Amino acid sequence: MSSKASSGKGNAKNKNAKAGEKTEADIIQEQKEEIKKLKLRIETLERYMVLRSEQTQKARASEMEMKSKLSQLDEDFEKEKMERFHIASDMIRQYKALQKTLIEKLNASEQKNTSLADQLHLAKVALHEVKKEKDQIIEMKQREIEEQRQKMQSMVVEFSNMLKETLAKMGNTIQQEKEFQDDSTYNLVNNSRLLDFIPPEMIQNLKMTANNAPPSTSHPNITNSK
């Protein structure tokens, strides 16, 4: 009964509605369609929100992972930095120690070279002095040899003169002996005097010459005196 009444009222309203105006049913239909659209939009937004939520979670997880990796990288970097620092410090320490050792060796080598140079200089000076002294000794010996040679020449000349004088005296004595051959005592005394003028070396030479020479009758008294 009520539905009929309402339909009747609706028909009446439809009949009473002006041409071109929306009826209540049209409005309700539009509202329903609008509600459907809104529901679809809400569902779409909900799905979008779920998707965004998943993306956000993934992004947060990725962010956490990146932060973890970054933290690990920072830790590794600091660790490597410290290792490099220790290595660099050790290398610098070794370099300084090696540099100190090389400087000490260089200084020792320079001191040794200086000492060797001084020793070489002293050796050269000593050698020069030795050569100078040797030259002086050689010069002195040469002077002595020259003096001895001159003395020997002088002695030879002197001996030659003495020999000439002696021979001359011997000649005179021999002449005198010829004059006094019969007086043996006189001859003996005269020969003794003659021997006083003759050096012992010459007497020895005369003896050797007389022994080696053939017999001679010109100097009988001298042969007898030997």
Tab-separated table of C-alpha atoms in Angstrom, residues 81-220:
chain	number	residue	atom	x	y	z
A	81	LYS	CA	93.367	5.374	7.330
A	82	MET	CA	94.894	4.297	10.651
A	83	GLU	CA	96.737	1.431	8.959
A	84	ARG	CA	98.070	3.789	6.330
A	85	PHE	CA	99.017	6.244	9.048
A	86	HIS	CA	100.906	3.542	10.951
A	87	ILE	CA	102.567	2.350	7.749
A	88	ALA	CA	103.480	5.912	6.788
A	89	SER	CA	104.774	6.581	10.310
A	90	ASP	CA	106.836	3.394	10.212
A	91	MET	CA	108.187	4.259	6.766
A	92	ILE	CA	109.034	7.792	7.896
A	93	ARG	CA	110.775	6.379	10.969
A	94	GLN	CA	112.726	3.900	8.831
A	95	TYR	CA	113.556	6.651	6.334
A	96	LYS	CA	114.840	8.933	9.090
A	97	ALA	CA	116.885	6.091	10.593
A	98	LEU	CA	118.312	5.233	7.166
A	99	GLN	CA	118.992	8.907	6.472
A	100	LYS	CA	120.788	9.227	9.813
A	101	THR	CA	122.852	6.106	9.078
A	102	LEU	CA	123.751	7.359	5.601
A	103	ILE	CA	124.704	10.783	6.970
A	104	GLU	CA	126.908	9.141	9.604
A	105	LYS	CA	128.528	6.939	6.944
A	106	LEU	CA	128.979	9.964	4.677
A	107	ASN	CA	130.582	11.952	7.497
A	108	ALA	CA	132.824	8.994	8.357
A	109	SER	CA	133.797	8.658	4.693
A	110	GLU	CA	134.545	12.376	4.466
A	111	GLN	CA	136.649	12.198	7.632
A	112	LYS	CA	138.459	9.139	6.283
A	113	ASN	CA	139.044	10.879	2.948
A	114	THR	CA	140.338	13.949	4.772
A	115	SER	CA	142.616	11.778	6.910
A	116	LEU	CA	143.864	9.895	3.845
A	117	ALA	CA	144.430	13.185	2.033
A	118	ASP	CA	146.420	14.483	5.011
A	119	GLN	CA	148.405	11.246	5.173
A	120	LEU	CA	149.038	11.432	1.427
A	121	HIS	CA	150.196	15.028	1.764
A	122	LEU	CA	152.490	14.092	4.658
A	123	ALA	CA	153.781	11.110	2.678
A	124	LYS	CA	154.499	13.365	-0.309
A	125	VAL	CA	156.281	15.852	1.945
A	126	ALA	CA	158.255	13.029	3.573
A	127	LEU	CA	159.085	11.571	0.152
A	128	HIS	CA	160.204	14.989	-1.037
A	129	GLU	CA	162.404	15.342	2.048
A	130	VAL	CA	163.801	11.831	1.546
A	131	LYS	CA	164.549	12.585	-2.113
A	132	LYS	CA	166.096	15.880	-1.128
A	133	GLU	CA	168.204	14.185	1.553
A	134	LYS	CA	169.112	11.404	-0.886
A	135	ASP	CA	170.142	13.957	-3.500
A	136	GLN	CA	172.203	15.758	-0.887
A	137	ILE	CA	173.846	12.478	0.177
A	138	ILE	CA	174.496	11.543	-3.459
A	139	GLU	CA	175.909	14.990	-4.120
A	140	MET	CA	178.077	14.750	-1.000
A	141	LYS	CA	179.261	11.257	-1.978
A	142	GLN	CA	179.989	12.478	-5.478
A	143	ARG	CA	181.987	15.358	-4.019
A	144	GLU	CA	183.827	12.910	-1.760
A	145	ILE	CA	184.467	10.613	-4.723
A	146	GLU	CA	185.684	13.565	-6.761
A	147	GLU	CA	187.902	14.672	-3.884
A	148	GLN	CA	189.242	11.140	-3.499
A	149	ARG	CA	189.800	10.949	-7.252
A	150	GLN	CA	191.616	14.245	-7.193
A	151	LYS	CA	193.631	13.080	-4.184
A	152	MET	CA	194.461	9.849	-5.966
A	153	GLN	CA	195.478	11.768	-9.061
A	154	SER	CA	197.567	14.047	-6.884
A	155	MET	CA	199.083	11.028	-5.163
A	156	VAL	CA	199.770	9.418	-8.533
A	157	VAL	CA	201.458	12.596	-9.721
A	158	GLU	CA	203.324	12.859	-6.457
A	159	PHE	CA	204.272	9.198	-6.608
A	160	SER	CA	205.340	9.611	-10.213
A	161	ASN	CA	207.511	12.554	-9.253
A	162	MET	CA	208.908	10.624	-6.325
A	163	LEU	CA	209.562	7.684	-8.608
A	164	LYS	CA	211.341	9.911	-11.083
A	165	GLU	CA	213.407	11.441	-8.310
A	166	THR	CA	214.141	8.008	-6.889
A	167	LEU	CA	215.111	6.642	-10.269
A	168	ALA	CA	217.314	9.640	-10.800
A	169	LYS	CA	218.925	9.063	-7.428
A	170	MET	CA	219.244	5.375	-8.216
A	171	GLY	CA	220.909	6.268	-11.481
A	172	ASN	CA	223.377	8.470	-9.672
A	173	THR	CA	223.922	5.798	-7.065
A	174	ILE	CA	224.462	3.131	-9.687
A	175	GLN	CA	226.969	5.390	-11.394
A	176	GLN	CA	228.743	5.850	-8.130
A	177	GLU	CA	228.647	2.103	-7.527
A	178	LYS	CA	230.315	1.504	-10.844
A	179	GLU	CA	233.084	3.798	-9.762
A	180	PHE	CA	233.506	2.007	-6.477
A	181	GLN	CA	232.808	-1.628	-7.427
A	182	ASP	CA	235.822	-2.959	-5.587
A	183	ASP	CA	234.808	-1.469	-2.278
A	184	SER	CA	232.062	-3.859	-1.044
A	185	THR	CA	231.736	-2.174	2.316
A	186	TYR	CA	231.145	1.156	0.656
A	187	ASN	CA	228.634	-0.412	-1.691
A	188	LEU	CA	226.686	-1.945	1.208
A	189	VAL	CA	226.515	1.361	3.039
A	190	ASN	CA	225.561	3.170	-0.126
A	191	ASN	CA	222.780	0.679	-0.871
A	192	SER	CA	221.428	1.108	2.645
A	193	ARG	CA	221.325	4.858	2.165
A	194	LEU	CA	219.577	4.402	-1.157
A	195	LEU	CA	216.900	2.233	0.425
A	196	ASP	CA	216.101	5.031	2.847
A	197	PHE	CA	214.869	7.129	-0.055
A	198	ILE	CA	212.644	4.452	-1.581
A	199	PRO	CA	209.131	3.751	-0.159
A	200	PRO	CA	208.536	0.179	1.037
A	201	GLU	CA	205.907	-0.385	-1.647
A	202	MET	CA	208.357	0.575	-4.369
A	203	ILE	CA	211.004	-1.704	-2.901
A	204	GLN	CA	208.506	-4.563	-2.978
A	205	ASN	CA	207.632	-3.754	-6.589
A	206	LEU	CA	211.304	-3.580	-7.518
A	207	LYS	CA	211.893	-6.947	-5.887
A	208	MET	CA	209.008	-8.499	-7.809
A	209	THR	CA	210.277	-6.929	-11.034
A	210	ALA	CA	213.783	-8.189	-10.383
A	211	ASN	CA	212.552	-11.695	-9.657
A	212	ASN	CA	210.469	-11.778	-12.836
A	213	ALA	CA	213.076	-10.105	-15.087
A	214	PRO	CA	216.042	-11.933	-16.732
A	215	PRO	CA	219.460	-11.619	-15.014
A	216	SER	CA	221.279	-8.362	-15.732
A	217	THR	CA	224.919	-7.488	-15.183
A	218	SER	CA	224.369	-3.755	-14.993
A	219	HIS	CA	223.040	-3.676	-11.350
A	220	PRO	CA	224.781	-6.401	-9.405
